Coordinates of C-alpha atoms in Angstrom, one line a residue:
M1 CA 13.6 -20.1 15.4
I2 CA 10.1 -19.9 16.8
F3 CA 8.0 -17.0 15.6
N4 CA 4.5 -15.9 16.4
L5 CA 2.2 -15.4 13.4
R6 CA -0.8 -13.2 14.0
Q7 CA -3.1 -10.8 12.2
A8 CA -1.9 -7.2 12.5
N9 CA -3.9 -4.5 14.2
L10 CA -3.7 -0.7 14.4
Q11 CA -1.2 -1.0 17.3
D12 CA 1.2 -2.3 14.6
L13 CA 0.6 0.7 12.3
E14 CA 4.1 2.3 12.6
A15 CA 5.9 -1.0 12.1
L16 CA 3.7 -1.8 9.1
I17 CA 4.6 1.6 7.6
Q18 CA 8.3 1.1 8.2
L19 CA 8.3 -2.4 6.7
R20 CA 6.4 -1.0 3.6
L21 CA 9.0 1.7 3.2
E22 CA 11.8 -0.8 3.4
L23 CA 10.1 -3.0 0.8
L24 CA 9.7 0.0 -1.5
R25 CA 13.4 0.9 -1.0
E26 CA 14.5 -2.6 -1.9
T27 CA 12.3 -2.8 -5.0
G28 CA 13.6 0.6 -6.2
E29 CA 10.3 2.5 -5.7
I30 CA 12.1 4.8 -3.3
K31 CA 15.4 6.1 -4.6
G32 CA 18.3 6.9 -2.4
D33 CA 17.6 9.3 0.5
S34 CA 14.2 10.4 -0.9
D35 CA 12.0 12.1 1.6
T36 CA 9.4 9.6 2.6
A37 CA 7.4 11.7 5.0
N38 CA 4.5 12.2 2.6
L39 CA 4.4 8.5 1.6
A40 CA 4.5 7.5 5.2
E41 CA 1.6 9.8 6.1
A42 CA -0.4 8.6 3.1
T43 CA 0.2 5.0 4.1
R44 CA -0.7 5.8 7.7
K45 CA -4.0 7.3 6.5
Y46 CA -4.8 4.4 4.1
L47 CA -4.1 1.7 6.7
G48 CA -5.9 3.7 9.4
E49 CA -9.0 3.7 7.2
K50 CA -8.8 0.3 5.5
M51 CA -7.7 -2.0 8.3
P52 CA -10.7 -1.3 10.6
S53 CA -13.1 -1.7 7.7
G54 CA -11.6 -5.0 6.7
E55 CA -10.7 -3.8 3.3
F56 CA -7.0 -4.3 4.0
L57 CA -5.8 -7.1 6.3
A58 CA -2.2 -7.7 7.3
W59 CA -0.4 -10.5 9.0
V60 CA 2.9 -10.3 10.9
A61 CA 5.6 -12.7 12.1
E62 CA 7.1 -11.7 15.4
V63 CA 10.2 -12.8 17.2
D64 CA 10.6 -11.7 20.8
S65 CA 7.8 -9.1 20.2
Q66 CA 9.6 -7.6 17.2
I67 CA 7.8 -7.7 13.9
V68 CA 10.2 -9.3 11.4
A69 CA 7.9 -10.1 8.4
T70 CA 4.5 -8.9 7.1
S71 CA 2.1 -9.5 4.3
G72 CA -1.1 -7.6 3.3
L73 CA -4.3 -8.7 1.7
V74 CA -6.6 -6.3 -0.2
F75 CA -10.1 -7.3 -1.3
F76 CA -11.7 -6.0 -4.4
Q77 CA -14.7 -6.8 -6.5
R78 CA -15.0 -7.2 -10.2
P79 CA -17.9 -8.3 -12.3
P80 CA -19.1 -11.9 -11.6
Y81 CA -18.0 -14.7 -13.9
N82 CA -18.7 -18.5 -13.9
G83 CA -15.8 -19.3 -11.6
N84 CA -16.7 -16.5 -9.1
L85 CA -20.3 -15.4 -9.0
S86 CA -19.7 -12.9 -6.2
G87 CA -16.8 -11.3 -8.1
L88 CA -14.9 -10.9 -4.8
E89 CA -11.2 -11.4 -5.2
A90 CA -8.1 -10.7 -3.1
Y91 CA -4.6 -9.5 -3.9
I92 CA -1.7 -10.5 -1.7
M93 CA 0.8 -7.7 -1.4
N94 CA 3.5 -6.2 0.8
V95 CA 5.2 -9.5 1.4
Y96 CA 8.4 -8.5 3.2
T97 CA 10.8 -9.9 5.7
I98 CA 13.6 -8.0 7.4
P99 CA 16.8 -9.3 5.7
M100 CA 18.4 -11.0 8.7
W101 CA 15.2 -13.0 9.2
R102 CA 14.9 -14.3 5.6
G103 CA 15.0 -18.0 4.7
L104 CA 13.2 -19.2 7.9
G105 CA 9.7 -19.6 6.5
N106 CA 8.2 -16.4 7.9
C107 CA 6.7 -15.2 4.6
Y108 CA 5.7 -18.7 3.5
S109 CA 3.6 -19.0 6.7
I110 CA 2.1 -15.6 6.3
V111 CA 1.1 -16.1 2.6
K112 CA -0.3 -19.5 3.4
G113 CA -2.5 -17.9 6.1
N114 CA -3.6 -15.3 3.5
Y115 CA -4.5 -18.0 1.0
Q116 CA -6.5 -20.0 3.6
L117 CA -8.5 -16.8 4.4
C118 CA -9.2 -16.3 0.7
E119 CA -10.4 -19.9 0.3
S120 CA -12.8 -19.5 3.3
N121 CA -14.4 -16.4 1.8

């Protein structure tokens, strides 16, 4: 299966929110038929602020223009140390693939792209 790997943008916002909610359901952070409207709105606000500023970056894998996998990267700064004098670090998160698309290497490719970005900074 051929998939397109690209950095997400604000046009992908609703798909990113839905994939995050699915991830949280699968990990048990969202129980049953919980109302997710407030969580979705808080996520929309967060991504709407952090993506344009570069504080949160996301990648997606698409098949036939449908996003089937995603991964996020959050930068943070801690006090410098010998191995990292800038203190800038990144946290890879929100790694999720729609169940029917698992096992095809989508997330591996996305996380590899995140890692390469971190190495270049």
